[in-house]
C-alpha atoms as a PDB file:
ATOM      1  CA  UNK A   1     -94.237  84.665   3.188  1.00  0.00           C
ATOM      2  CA  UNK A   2     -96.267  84.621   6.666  1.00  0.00           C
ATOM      3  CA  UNK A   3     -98.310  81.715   7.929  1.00  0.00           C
ATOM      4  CA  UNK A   4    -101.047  81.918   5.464  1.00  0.00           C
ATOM      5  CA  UNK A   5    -105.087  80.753   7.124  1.00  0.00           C
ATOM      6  CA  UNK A   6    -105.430  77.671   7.945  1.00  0.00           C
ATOM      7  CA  UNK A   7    -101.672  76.048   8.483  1.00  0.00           C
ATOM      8  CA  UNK A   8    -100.945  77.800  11.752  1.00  0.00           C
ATOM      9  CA  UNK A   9     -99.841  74.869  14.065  1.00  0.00           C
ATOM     10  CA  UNK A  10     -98.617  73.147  11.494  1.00  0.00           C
ATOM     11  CA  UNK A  11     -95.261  74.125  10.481  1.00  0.00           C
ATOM     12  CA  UNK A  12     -92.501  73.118  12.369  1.00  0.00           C
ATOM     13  CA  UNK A  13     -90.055  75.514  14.108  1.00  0.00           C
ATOM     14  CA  UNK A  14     -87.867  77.066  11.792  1.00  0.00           C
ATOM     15  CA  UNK A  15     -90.316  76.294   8.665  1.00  0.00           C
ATOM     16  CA  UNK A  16     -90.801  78.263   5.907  1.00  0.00           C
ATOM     17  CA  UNK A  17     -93.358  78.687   3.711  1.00  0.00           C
ATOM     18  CA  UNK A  18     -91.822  78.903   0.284  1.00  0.00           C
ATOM     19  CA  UNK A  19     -95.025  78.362  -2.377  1.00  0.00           C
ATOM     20  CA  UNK A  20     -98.869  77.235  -2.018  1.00  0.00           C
ATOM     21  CA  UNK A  21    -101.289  76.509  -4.654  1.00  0.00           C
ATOM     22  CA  UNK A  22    -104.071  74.086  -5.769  1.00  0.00           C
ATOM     23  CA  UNK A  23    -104.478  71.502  -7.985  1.00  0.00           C
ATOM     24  CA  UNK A  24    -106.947  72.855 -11.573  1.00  0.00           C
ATOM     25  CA  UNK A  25    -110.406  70.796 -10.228  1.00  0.00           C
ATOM     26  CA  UNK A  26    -111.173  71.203 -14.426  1.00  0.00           C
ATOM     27  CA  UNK A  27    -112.083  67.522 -15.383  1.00  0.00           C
ATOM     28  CA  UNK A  28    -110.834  65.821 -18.109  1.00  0.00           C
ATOM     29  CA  UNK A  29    -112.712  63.641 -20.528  1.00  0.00           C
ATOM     30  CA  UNK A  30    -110.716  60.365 -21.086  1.00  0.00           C
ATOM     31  CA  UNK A  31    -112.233  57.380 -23.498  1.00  0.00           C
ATOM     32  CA  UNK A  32    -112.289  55.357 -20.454  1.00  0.00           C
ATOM     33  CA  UNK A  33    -114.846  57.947 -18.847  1.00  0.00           C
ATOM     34  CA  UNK A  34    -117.234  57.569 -21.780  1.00  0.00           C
ATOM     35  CA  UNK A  35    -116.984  53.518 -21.355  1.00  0.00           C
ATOM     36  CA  UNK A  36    -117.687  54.418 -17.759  1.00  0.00           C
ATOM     37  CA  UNK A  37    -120.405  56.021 -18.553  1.00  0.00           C
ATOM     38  CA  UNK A  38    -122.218  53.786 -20.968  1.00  0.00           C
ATOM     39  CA  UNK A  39    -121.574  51.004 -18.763  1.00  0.00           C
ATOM     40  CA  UNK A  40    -123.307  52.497 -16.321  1.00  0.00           C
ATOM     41  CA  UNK A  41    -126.227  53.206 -18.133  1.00  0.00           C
ATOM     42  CA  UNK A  42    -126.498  50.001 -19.496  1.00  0.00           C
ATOM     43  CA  UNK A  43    -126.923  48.392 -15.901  1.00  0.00           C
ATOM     44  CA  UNK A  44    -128.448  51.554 -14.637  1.00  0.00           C
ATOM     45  CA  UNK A  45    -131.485  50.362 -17.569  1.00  0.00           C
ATOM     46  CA  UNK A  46    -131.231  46.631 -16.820  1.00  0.00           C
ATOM     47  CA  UNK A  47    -132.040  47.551 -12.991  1.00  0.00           C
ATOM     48  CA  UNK A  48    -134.881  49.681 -13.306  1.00  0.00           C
ATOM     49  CA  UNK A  49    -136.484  47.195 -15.646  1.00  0.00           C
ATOM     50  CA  UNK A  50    -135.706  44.034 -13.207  1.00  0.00           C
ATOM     51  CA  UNK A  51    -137.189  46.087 -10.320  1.00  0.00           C
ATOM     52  CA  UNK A  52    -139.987  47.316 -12.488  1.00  0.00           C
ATOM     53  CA  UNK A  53    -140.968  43.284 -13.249  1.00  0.00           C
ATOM     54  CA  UNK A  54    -140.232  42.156 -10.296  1.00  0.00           C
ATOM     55  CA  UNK A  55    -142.858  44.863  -8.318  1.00  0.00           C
ATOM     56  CA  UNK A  56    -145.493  43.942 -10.506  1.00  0.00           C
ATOM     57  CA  UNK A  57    -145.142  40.523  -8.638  1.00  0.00           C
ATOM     58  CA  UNK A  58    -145.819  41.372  -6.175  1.00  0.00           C
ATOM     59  CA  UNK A  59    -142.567  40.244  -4.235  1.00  0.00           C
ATOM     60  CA  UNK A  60    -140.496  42.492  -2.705  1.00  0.00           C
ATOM     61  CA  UNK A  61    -136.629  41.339  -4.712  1.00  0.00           C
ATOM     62  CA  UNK A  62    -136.992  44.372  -6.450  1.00  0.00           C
ATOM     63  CA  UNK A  63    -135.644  46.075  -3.141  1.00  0.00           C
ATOM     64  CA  UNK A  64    -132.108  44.050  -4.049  1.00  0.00           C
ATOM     65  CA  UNK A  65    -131.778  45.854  -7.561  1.00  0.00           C
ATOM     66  CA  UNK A  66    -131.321  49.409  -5.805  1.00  0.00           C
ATOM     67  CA  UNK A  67    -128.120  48.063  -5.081  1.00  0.00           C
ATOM     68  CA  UNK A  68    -127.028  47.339  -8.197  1.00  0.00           C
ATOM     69  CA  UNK A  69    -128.676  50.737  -9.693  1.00  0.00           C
ATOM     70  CA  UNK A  70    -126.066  52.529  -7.014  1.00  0.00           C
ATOM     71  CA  UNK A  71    -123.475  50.629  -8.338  1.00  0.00           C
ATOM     72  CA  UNK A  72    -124.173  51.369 -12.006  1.00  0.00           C
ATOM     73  CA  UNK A  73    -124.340  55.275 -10.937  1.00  0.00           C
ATOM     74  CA  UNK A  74    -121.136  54.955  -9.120  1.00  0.00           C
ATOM     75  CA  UNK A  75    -119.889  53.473 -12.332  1.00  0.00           C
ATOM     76  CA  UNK A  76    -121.058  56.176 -14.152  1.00  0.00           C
ATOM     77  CA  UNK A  77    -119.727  58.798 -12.470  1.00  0.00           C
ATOM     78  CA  UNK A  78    -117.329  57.909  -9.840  1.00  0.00           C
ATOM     79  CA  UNK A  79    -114.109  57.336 -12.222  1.00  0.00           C
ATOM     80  CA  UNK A  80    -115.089  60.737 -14.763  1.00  0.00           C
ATOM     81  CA  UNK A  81    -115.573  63.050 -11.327  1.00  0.00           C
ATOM     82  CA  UNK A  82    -114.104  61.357  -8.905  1.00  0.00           C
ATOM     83  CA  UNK A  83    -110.613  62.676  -9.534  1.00  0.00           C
ATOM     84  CA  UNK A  84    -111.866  66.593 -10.225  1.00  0.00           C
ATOM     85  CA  UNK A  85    -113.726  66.275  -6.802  1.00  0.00           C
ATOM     86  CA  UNK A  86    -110.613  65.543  -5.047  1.00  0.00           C
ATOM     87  CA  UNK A  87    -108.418  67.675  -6.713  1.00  0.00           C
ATOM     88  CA  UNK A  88    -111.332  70.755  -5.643  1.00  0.00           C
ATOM     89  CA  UNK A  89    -111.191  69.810  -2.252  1.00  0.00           C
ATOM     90  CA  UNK A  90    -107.175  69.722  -2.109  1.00  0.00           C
ATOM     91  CA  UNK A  91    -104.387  72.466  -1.066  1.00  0.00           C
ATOM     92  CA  UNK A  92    -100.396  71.863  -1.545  1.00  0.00           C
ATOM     93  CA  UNK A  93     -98.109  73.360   0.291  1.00  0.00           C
ATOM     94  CA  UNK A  94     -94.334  73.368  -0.108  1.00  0.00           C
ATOM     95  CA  UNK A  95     -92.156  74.749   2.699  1.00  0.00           C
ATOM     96  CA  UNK A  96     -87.840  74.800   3.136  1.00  0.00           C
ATOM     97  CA  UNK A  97     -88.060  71.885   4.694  1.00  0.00           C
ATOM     98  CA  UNK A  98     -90.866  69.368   3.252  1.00  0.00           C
ATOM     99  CA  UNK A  99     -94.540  69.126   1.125  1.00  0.00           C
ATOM    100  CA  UNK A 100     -97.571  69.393   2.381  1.00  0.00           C
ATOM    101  CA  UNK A 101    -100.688  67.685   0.636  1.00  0.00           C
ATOM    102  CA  UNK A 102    -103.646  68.802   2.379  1.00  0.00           C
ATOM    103  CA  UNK A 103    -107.364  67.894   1.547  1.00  0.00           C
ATOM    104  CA  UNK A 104    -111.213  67.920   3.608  1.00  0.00           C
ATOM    105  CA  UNK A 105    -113.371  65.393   2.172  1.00  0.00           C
ATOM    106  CA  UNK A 106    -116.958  64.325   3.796  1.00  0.00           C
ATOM    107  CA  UNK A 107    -116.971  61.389   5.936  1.00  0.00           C
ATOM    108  CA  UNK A 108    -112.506  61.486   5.747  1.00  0.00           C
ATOM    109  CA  UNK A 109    -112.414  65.297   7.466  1.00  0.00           C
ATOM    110  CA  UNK A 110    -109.408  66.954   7.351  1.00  0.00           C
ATOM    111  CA  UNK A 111    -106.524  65.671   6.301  1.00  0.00           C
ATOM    112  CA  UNK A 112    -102.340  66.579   5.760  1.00  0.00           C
ATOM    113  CA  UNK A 113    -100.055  64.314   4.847  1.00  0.00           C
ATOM    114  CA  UNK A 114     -96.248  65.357   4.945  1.00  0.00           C
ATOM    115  CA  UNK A 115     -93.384  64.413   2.835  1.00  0.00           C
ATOM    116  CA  UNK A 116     -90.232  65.473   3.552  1.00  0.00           C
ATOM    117  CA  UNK A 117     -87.952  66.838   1.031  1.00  0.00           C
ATOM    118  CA  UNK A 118     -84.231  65.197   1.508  1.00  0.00           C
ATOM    119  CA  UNK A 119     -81.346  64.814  -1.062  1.00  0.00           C
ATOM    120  CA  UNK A 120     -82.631  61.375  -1.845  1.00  0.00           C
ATOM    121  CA  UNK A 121     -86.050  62.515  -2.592  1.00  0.00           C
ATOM    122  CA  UNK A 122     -86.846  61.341  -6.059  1.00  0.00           C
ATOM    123  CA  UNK A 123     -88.441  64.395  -8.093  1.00  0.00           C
ATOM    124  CA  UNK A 124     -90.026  64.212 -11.479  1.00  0.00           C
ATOM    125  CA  UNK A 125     -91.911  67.114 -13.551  1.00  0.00           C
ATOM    126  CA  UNK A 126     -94.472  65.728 -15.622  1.00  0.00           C
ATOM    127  CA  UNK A 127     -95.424  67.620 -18.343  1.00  0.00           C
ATOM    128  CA  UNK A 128     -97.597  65.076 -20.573  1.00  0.00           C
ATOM    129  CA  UNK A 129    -101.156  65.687 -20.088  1.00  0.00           C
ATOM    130  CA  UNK A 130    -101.005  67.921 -17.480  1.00  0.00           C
ATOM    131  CA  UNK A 131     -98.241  69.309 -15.409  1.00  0.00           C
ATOM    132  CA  UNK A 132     -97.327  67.807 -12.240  1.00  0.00           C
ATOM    133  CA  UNK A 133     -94.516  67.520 -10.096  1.00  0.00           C
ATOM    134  CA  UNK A 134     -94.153  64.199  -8.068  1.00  0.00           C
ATOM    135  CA  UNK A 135     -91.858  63.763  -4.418  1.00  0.00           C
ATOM    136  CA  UNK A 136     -92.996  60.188  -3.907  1.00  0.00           C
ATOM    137  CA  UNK A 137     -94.335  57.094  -4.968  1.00  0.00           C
ATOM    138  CA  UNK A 138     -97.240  54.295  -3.610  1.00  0.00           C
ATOM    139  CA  UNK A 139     -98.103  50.838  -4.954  1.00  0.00           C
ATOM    140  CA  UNK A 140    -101.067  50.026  -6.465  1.00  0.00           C
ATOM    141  CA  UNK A 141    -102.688  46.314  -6.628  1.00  0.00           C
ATOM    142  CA  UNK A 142    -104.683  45.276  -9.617  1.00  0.00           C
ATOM    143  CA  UNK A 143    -105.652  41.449 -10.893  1.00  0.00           C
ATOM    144  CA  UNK A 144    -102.556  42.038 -13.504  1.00  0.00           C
ATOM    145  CA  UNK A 145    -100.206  42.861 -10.479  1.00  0.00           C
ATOM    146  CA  UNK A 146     -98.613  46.162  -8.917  1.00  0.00           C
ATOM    147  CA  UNK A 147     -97.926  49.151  -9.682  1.00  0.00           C
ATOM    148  CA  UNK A 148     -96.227  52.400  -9.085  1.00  0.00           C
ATOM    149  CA  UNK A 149     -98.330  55.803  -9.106  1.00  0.00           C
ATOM    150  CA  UNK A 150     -96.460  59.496  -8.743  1.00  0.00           C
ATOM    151  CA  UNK A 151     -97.194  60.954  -5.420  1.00  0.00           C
ATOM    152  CA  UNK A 152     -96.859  64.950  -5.349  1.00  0.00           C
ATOM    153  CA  UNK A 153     -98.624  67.847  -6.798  1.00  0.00           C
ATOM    154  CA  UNK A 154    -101.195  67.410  -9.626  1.00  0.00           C
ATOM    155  CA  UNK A 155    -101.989  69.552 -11.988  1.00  0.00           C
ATOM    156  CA  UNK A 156    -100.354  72.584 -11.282  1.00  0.00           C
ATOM    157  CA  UNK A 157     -99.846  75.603 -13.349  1.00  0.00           C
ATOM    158  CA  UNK A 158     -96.183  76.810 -12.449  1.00  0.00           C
ATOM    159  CA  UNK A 159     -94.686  72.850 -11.422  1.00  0.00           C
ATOM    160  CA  UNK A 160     -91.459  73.682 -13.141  1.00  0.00           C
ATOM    161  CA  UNK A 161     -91.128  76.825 -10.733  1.00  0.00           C
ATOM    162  CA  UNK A 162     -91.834  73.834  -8.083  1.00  0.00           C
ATOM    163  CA  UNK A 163     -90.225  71.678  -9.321  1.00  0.00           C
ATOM    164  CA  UNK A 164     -86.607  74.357  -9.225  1.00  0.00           C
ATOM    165  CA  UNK A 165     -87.751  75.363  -6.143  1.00  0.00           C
ATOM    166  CA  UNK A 166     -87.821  71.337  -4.477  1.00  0.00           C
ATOM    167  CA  UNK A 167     -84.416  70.993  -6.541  1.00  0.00           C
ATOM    168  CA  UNK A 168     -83.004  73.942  -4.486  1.00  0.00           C
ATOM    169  CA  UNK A 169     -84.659  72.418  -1.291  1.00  0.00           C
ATOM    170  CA  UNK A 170     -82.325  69.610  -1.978  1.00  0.00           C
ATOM    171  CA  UNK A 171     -79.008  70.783  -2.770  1.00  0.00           C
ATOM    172  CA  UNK A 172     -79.576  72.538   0.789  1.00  0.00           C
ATOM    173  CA  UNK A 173     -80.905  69.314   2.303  1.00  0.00           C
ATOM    174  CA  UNK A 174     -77.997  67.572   5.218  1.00  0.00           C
ATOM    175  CA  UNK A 175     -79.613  64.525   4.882  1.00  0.00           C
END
């Protein structure tokens, strides 16, 4: 497989492409999303009726609730799109040597982060919800503590051909 659009200048010397794909941008409707969502419209209500009273005032609070109206639309739809949006504007790449997680979001640009592919790499299919193949992990914070969230490729249709083909990336890994 050649240097498909886009990567040239990338790849190291010696690198070989060995699958590309994206992740399915399809978005899934949690029961978290619909909590989201009536949140949100709750305060999204409460906002435009404390700007409403406080215009007819005369006094010009009511500018101080637009805040709070962005933030109940962000509420609303930031956690049930968020995640499609990304995954739309994302590429993976997996070459003989390490994966590529590519993506070009407004006001971020273009971005690639690499992760190479060693005998120690810690691989997992996940095959739950939807299938994934994780290379990595990150911490995540909450008020409860932290946590560990899969790094790798989401939502892919053929991650157990990935996933064989990272396996066979690290039986030929030296270190």
């Amino acid at each position: 497989m050649g240097t498909p659009s886009g990567w040239e200048g990338i790849l190291d010397q010696g690198e070989v492409i060995i699958w590309q794909g994206r992740p399915d941008s399809t978005r899934i409707w949690y029961s978290v999303h619909y909590a989201c969502l009536l949140l949100g419209l709750v305060i999204s209500i409460f906002a435009i009726i404390w700007m409403a009273l406080l215009a007819q005032e005369g006094d010009w609070d009511w500018i101080y609730g637009i805040l709070v109206l962005c933030m109940a639309i962000l509420t609303m739809f930031g956690l049930p799109f968020g995640k499609s949006y990304l995954w739309s504007k994302s590429w993976y790449l997996l070459t003989n040597k390490r994966a590529l997680i590519a993506t070009d979001l407004p006001f971020f640009g273009r971005r690639i982060k690499s992760h190479p592919i060693t005998s120690q790499t810690p691989l997992e299919l996940e095959e739950r919800y939807e299938t994934s193949v994780y290379f990595t992990t990150k911490t995540r914070r909450n008020s409860r503590g932290s946590y560990k969230v899969g790094v790798g490729y989401d939502r892919i249709d053929d991650a157990k051909k990935v996933f064989h083909l990272m396996r066979e990336i690290q039986k030929k890994a030296t270190y």
